[in-house]
PDB file of C-alpha atoms in Angstrom:
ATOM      1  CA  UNK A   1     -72.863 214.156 196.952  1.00  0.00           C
ATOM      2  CA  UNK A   2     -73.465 217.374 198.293  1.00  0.00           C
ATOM      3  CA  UNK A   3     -76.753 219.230 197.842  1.00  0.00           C
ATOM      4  CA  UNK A   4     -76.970 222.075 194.740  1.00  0.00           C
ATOM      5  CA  UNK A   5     -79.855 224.900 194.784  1.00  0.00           C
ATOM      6  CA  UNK A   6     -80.680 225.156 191.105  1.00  0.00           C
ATOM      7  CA  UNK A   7     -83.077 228.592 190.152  1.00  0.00           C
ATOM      8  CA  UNK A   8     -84.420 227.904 186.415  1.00  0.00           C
ATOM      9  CA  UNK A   9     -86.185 231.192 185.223  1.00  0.00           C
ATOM     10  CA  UNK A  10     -86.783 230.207 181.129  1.00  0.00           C
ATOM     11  CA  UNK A  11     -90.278 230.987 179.125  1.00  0.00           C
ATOM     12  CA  UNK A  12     -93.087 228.904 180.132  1.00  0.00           C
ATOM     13  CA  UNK A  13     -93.380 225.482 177.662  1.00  0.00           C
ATOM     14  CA  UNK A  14     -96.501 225.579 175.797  1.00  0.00           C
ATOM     15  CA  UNK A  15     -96.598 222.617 175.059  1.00  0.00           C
ATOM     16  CA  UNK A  16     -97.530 220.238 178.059  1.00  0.00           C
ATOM     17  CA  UNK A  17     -94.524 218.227 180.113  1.00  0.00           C
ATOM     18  CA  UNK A  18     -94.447 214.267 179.254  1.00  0.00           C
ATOM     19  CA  UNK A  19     -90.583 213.816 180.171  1.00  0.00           C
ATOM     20  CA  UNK A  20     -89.071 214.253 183.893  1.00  0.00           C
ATOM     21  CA  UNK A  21     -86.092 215.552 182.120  1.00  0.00           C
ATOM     22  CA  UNK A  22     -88.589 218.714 181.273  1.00  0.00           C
ATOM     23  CA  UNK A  23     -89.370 219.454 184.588  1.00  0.00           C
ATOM     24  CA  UNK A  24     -87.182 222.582 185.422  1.00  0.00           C
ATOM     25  CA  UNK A  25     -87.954 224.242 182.123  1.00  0.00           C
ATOM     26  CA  UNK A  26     -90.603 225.839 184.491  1.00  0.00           C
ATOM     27  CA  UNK A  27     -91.041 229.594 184.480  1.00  0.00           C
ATOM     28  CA  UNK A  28     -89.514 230.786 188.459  1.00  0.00           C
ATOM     29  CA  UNK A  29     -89.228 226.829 188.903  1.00  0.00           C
ATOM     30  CA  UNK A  30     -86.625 226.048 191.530  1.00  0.00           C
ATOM     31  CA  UNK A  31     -85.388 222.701 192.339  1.00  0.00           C
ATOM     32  CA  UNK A  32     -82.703 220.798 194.616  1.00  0.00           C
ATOM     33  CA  UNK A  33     -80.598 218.355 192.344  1.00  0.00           C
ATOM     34  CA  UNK A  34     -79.513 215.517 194.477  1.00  0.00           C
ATOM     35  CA  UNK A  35     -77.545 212.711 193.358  1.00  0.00           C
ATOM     36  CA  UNK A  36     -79.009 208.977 193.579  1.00  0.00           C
ATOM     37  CA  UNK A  37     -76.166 208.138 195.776  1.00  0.00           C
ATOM     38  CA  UNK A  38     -76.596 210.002 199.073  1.00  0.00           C
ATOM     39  CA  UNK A  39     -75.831 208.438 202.134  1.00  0.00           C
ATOM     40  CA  UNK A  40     -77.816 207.460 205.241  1.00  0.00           C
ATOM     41  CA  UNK A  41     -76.272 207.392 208.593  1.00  0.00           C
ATOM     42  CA  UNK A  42     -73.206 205.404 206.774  1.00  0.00           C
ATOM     43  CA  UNK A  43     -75.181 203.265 204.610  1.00  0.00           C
ATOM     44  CA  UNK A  44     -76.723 203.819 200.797  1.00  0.00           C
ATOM     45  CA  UNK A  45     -80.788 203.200 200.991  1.00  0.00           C
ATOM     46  CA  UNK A  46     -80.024 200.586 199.206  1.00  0.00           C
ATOM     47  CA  UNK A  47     -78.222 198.473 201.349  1.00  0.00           C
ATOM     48  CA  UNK A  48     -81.070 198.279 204.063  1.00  0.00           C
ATOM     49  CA  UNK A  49     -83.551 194.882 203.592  1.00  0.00           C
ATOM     50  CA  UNK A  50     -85.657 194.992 200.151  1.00  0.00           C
ATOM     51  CA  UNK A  51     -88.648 194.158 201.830  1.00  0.00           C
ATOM     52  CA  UNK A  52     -89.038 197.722 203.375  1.00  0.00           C
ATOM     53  CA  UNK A  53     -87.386 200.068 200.341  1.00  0.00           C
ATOM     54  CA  UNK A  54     -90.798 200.841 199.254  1.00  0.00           C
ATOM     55  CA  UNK A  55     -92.146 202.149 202.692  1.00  0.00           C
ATOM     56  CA  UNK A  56     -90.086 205.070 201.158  1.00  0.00           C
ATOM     57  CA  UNK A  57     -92.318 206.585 199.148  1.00  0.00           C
ATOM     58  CA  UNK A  58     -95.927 207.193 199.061  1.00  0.00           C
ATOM     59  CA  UNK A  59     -95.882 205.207 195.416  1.00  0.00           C
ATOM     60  CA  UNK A  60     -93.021 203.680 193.871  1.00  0.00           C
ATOM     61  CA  UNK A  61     -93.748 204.692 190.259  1.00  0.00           C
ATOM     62  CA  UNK A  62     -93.106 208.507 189.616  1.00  0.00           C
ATOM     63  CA  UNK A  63     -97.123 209.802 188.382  1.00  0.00           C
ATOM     64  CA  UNK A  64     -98.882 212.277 187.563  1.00  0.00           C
ATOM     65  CA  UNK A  65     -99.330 215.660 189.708  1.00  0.00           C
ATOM     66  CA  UNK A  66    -100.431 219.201 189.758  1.00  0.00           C
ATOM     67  CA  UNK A  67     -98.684 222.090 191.148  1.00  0.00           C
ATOM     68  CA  UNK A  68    -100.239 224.865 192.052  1.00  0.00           C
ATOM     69  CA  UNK A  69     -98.899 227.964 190.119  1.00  0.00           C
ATOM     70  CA  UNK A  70     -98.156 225.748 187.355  1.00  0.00           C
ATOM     71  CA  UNK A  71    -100.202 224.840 184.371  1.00  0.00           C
ATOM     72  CA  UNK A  72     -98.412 221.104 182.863  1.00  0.00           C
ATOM     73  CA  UNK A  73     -98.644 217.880 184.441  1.00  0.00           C
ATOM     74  CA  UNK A  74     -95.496 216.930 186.297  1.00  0.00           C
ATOM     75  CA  UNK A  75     -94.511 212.981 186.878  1.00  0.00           C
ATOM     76  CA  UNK A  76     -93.373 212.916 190.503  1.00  0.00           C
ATOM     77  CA  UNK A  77     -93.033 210.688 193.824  1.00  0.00           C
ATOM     78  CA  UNK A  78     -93.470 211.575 196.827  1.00  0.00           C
ATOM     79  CA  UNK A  79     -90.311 210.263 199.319  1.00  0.00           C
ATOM     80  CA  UNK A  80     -92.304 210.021 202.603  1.00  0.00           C
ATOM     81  CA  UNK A  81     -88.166 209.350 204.327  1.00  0.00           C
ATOM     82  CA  UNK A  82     -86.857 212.558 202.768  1.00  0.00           C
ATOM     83  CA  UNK A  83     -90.145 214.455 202.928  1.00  0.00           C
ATOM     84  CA  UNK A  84     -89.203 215.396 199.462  1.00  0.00           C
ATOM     85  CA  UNK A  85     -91.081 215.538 195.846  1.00  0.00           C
ATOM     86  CA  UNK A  86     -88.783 213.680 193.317  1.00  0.00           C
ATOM     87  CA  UNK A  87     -88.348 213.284 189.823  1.00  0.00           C
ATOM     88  CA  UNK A  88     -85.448 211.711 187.551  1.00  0.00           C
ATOM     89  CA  UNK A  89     -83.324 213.155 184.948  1.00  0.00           C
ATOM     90  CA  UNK A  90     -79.812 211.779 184.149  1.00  0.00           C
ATOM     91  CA  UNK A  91     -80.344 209.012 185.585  1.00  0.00           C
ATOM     92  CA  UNK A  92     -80.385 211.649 188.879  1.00  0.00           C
ATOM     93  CA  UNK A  93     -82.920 212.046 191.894  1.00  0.00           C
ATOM     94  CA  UNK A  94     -84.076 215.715 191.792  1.00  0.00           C
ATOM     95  CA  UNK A  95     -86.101 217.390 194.578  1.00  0.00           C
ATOM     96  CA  UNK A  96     -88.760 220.243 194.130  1.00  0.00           C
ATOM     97  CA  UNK A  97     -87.167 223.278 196.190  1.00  0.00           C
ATOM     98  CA  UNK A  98     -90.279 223.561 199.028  1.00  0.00           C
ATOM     99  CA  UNK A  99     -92.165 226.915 198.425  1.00  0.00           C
ATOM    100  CA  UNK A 100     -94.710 227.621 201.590  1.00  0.00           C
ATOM    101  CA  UNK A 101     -98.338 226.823 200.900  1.00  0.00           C
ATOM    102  CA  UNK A 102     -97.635 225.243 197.943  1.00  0.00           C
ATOM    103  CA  UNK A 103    -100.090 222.680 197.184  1.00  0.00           C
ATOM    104  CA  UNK A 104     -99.320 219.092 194.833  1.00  0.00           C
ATOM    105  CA  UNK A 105    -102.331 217.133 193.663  1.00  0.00           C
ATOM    106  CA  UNK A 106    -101.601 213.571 192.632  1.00  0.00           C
ATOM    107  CA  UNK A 107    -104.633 213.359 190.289  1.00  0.00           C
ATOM    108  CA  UNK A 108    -104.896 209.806 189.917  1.00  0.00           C
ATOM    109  CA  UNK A 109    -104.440 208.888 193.411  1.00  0.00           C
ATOM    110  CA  UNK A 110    -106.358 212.026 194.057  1.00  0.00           C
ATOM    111  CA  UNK A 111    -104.643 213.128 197.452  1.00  0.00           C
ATOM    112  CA  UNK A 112    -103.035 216.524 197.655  1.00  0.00           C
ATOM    113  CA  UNK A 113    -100.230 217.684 199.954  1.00  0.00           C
ATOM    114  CA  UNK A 114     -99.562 221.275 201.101  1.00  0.00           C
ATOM    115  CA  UNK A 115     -95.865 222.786 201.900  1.00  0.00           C
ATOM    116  CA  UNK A 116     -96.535 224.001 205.630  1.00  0.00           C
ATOM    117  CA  UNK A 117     -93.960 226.134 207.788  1.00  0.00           C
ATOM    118  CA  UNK A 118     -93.551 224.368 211.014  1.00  0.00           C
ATOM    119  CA  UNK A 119     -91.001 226.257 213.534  1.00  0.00           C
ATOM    120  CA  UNK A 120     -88.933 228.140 210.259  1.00  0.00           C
ATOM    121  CA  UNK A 121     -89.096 223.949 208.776  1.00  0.00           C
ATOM    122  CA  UNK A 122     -90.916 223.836 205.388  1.00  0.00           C
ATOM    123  CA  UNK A 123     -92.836 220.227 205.393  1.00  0.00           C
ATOM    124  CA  UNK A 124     -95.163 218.324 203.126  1.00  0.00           C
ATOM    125  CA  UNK A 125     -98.691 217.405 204.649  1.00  0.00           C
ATOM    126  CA  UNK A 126    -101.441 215.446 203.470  1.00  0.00           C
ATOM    127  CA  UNK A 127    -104.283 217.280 203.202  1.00  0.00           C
ATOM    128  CA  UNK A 128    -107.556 215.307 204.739  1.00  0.00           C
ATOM    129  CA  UNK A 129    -109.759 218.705 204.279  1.00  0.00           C
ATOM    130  CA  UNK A 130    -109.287 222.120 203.808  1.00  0.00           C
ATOM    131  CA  UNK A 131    -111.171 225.015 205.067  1.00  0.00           C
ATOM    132  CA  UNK A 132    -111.428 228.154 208.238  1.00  0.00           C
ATOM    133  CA  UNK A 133    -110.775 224.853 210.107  1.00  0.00           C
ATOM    134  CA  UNK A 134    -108.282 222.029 208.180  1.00  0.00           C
ATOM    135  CA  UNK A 135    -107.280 218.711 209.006  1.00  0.00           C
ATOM    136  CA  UNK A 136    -103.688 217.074 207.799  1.00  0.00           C
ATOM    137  CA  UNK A 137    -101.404 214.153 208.092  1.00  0.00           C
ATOM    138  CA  UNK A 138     -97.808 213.614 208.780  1.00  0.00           C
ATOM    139  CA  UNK A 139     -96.276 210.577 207.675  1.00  0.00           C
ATOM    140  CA  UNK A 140     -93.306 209.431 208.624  1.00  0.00           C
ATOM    141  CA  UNK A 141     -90.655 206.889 207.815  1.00  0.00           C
ATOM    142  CA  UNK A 142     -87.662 206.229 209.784  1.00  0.00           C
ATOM    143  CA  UNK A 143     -84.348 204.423 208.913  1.00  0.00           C
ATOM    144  CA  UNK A 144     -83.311 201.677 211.384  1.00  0.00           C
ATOM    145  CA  UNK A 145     -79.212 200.850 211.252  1.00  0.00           C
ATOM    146  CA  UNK A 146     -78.574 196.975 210.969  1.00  0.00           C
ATOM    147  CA  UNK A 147     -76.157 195.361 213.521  1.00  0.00           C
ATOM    148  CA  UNK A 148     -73.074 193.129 212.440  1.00  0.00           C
ATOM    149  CA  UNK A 149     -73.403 189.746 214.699  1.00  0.00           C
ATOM    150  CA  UNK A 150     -70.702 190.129 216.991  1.00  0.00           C
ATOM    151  CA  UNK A 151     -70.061 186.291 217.371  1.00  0.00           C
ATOM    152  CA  UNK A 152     -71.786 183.294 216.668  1.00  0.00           C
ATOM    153  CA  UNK A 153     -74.544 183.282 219.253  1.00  0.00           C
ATOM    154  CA  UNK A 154     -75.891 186.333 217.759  1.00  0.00           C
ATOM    155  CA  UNK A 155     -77.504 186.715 214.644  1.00  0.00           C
ATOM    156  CA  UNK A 156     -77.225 189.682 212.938  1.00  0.00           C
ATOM    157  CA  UNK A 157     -79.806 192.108 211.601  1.00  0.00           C
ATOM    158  CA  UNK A 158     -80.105 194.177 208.443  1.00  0.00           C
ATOM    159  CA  UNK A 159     -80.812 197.952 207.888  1.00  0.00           C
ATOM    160  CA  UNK A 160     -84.615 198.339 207.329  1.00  0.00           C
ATOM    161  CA  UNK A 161     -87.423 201.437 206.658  1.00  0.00           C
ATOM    162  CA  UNK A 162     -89.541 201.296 209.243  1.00  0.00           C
ATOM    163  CA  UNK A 163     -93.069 203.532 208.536  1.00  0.00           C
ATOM    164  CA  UNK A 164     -94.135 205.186 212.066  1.00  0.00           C
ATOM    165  CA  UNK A 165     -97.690 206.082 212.806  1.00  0.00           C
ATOM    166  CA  UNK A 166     -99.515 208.626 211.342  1.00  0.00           C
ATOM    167  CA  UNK A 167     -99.528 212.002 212.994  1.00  0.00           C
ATOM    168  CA  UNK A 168    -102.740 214.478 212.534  1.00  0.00           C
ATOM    169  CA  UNK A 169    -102.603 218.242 212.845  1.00  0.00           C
ATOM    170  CA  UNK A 170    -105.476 220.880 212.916  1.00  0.00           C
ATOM    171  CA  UNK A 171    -105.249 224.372 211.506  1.00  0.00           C
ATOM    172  CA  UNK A 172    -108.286 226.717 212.827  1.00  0.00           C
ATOM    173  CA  UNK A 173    -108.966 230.324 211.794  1.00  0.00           C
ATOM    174  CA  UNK A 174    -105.737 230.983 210.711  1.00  0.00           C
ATOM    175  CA  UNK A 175    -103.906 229.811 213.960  1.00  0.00           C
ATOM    176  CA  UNK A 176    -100.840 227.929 214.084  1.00  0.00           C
ATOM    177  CA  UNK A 177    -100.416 224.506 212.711  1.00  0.00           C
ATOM    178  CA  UNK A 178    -101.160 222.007 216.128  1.00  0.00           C
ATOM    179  CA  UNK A 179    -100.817 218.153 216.759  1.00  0.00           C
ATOM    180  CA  UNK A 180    -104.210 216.662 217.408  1.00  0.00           C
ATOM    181  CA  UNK A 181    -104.837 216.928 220.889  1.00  0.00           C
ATOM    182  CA  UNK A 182    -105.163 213.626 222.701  1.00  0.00           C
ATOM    183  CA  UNK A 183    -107.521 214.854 225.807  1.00  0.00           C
ATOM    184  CA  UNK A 184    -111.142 215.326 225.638  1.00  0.00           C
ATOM    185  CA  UNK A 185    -110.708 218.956 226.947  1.00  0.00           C
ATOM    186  CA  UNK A 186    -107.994 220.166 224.492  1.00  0.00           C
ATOM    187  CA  UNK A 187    -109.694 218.964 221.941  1.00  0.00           C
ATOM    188  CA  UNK A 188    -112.754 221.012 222.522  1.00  0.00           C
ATOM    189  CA  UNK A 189    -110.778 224.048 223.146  1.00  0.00           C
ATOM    190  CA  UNK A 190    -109.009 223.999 219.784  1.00  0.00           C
ATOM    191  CA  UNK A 191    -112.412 225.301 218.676  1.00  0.00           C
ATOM    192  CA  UNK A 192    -112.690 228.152 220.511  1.00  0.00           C
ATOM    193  CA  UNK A 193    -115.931 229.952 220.934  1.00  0.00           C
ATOM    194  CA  UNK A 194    -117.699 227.203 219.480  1.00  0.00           C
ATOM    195  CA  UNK A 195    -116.200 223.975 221.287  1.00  0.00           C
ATOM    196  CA  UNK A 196    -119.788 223.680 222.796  1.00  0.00           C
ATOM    197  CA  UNK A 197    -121.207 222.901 219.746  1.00  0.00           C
ATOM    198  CA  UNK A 198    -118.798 220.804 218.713  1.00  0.00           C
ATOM    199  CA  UNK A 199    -119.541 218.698 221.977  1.00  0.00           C
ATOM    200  CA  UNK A 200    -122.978 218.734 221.214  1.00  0.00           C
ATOM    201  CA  UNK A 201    -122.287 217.452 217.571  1.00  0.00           C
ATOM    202  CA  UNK A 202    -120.355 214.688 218.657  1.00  0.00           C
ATOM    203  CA  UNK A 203    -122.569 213.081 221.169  1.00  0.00           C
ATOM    204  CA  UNK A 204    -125.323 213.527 218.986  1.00  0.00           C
ATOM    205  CA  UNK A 205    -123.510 212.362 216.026  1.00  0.00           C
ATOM    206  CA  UNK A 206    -122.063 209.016 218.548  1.00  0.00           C
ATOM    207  CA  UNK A 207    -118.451 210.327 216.968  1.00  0.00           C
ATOM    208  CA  UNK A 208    -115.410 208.959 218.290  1.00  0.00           C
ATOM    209  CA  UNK A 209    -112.677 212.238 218.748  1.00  0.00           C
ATOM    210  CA  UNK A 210    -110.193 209.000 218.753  1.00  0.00           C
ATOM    211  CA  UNK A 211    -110.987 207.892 214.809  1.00  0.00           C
ATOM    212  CA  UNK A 212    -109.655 210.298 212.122  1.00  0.00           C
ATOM    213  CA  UNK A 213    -113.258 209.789 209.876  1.00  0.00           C
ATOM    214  CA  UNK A 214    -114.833 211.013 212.798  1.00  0.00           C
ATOM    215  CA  UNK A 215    -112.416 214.093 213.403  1.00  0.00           C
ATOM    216  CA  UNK A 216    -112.976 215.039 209.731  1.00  0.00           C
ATOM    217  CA  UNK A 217    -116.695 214.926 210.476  1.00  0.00           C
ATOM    218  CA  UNK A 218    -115.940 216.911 213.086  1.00  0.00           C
ATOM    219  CA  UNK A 219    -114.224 219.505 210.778  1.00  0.00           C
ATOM    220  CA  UNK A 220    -116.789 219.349 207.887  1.00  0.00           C
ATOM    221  CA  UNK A 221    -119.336 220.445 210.736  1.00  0.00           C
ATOM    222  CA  UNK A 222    -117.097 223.490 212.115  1.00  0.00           C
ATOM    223  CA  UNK A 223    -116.552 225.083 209.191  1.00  0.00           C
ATOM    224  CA  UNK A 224    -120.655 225.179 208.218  1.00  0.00           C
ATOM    225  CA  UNK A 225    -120.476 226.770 211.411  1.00  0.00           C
TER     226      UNK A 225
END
């Protein structure tokens, strides 16, 4: 089923959303419908192994979330495969449209993700902290084709989600959106005029660049800086 850019401009609801189905009845609201049916590299989701269809999505259950602009509570899942916010109505799989710098806060799990423009690409990023110097993750899940045994010494394989390792990015003073650097070096220079003190606070703090709770001390220290 073929994508379908939907723009719903109506009044703003005062009273506050408890259905999916009342999602788009957003004021400047624009979502993607997309059918429940779309197709991955010849296969339905569905037909890849059970055991990994949940590696999908951040939670499996559609809760409660926060968008910024917005004033109602929104029931939504985040699909980590299609780096898409979902809800249901019809019985269909809808998609927010991705606005840039447009933040959703999952209160109960309390994690928040931010739309980020990456090379003209608008993505969804976990937020790990926010300030003149941010932190975020990248999650990732790949789909991995089965393979049809081709004769009876071979056994054959199903389709499967297969969740990658997390990838980190830093955001400082405004620059571009970078991947973590992995040397010593690069690391330090990401911080600019201050990188010595951030040397200094590392060896005095015994941090390890190498474990994310460490890089968002690390981050909580540069921006008292």
């Amino acid at each position: 089923m073929k994508n379908v850019k939907v723009l719903v401009t109506i009044v703003i609801l005062i009273q506050t959303i408890t259905m999916f189905g009342q999602l788009e009845r957003q004021n400047g609201l624009s979502i993607t419908i997309k059918g429940p049916n779309t197709r991955i590299d010849g296969v339905t989701p569905e037909d890849a192994s059970g055991k990994t269809q949940h590696l999908r999505f951040l939670t499996e259950e559609y809760i409660e979330a926060k968008i910024t602009g917005l004033d109602d509570t929104f029931y939504l899942r985040f699909n980590i495969f299609a780096d898409e916010m979902e809800f249901i109505k019809d019985g269909k799989i809808y998609f927010l449209s991705k606005i840039e710098n447009q933040e959703i806060h999952f209160t109960k799990l309390n994690r928040n993700f931010k739309v980020i423009n990456v090379n003209d690409e608008l993505q969804y990023f976990e937020i790990n902290f926010k300030g003149k110097a941010s932190l975020y993750t990248k999650q990732q899940v790949v789909f991995k084709k089965g393979k049809v045994a081709q004769n009876q010494f071979e056994s054959a394989k199903k389709s499967k989600f297969i969740q990658k390792k997390d990838t980190y990015y830093l955001k400082v003073n405004n620059d571009e959106l970078i991947k973590l650097p992995k040397s010593k070096n690069d690391f330090y220079a990401v911080f600019g005029e201050n990188s010595k003190k951030i040397k200094t606070f590392i060896k005095k703090e015994k941090l390890n660049r190498k474990e994310i709770t460490d890089v968002i001390k690390v981050v909580k220290y540069y921006n008292t800086l």
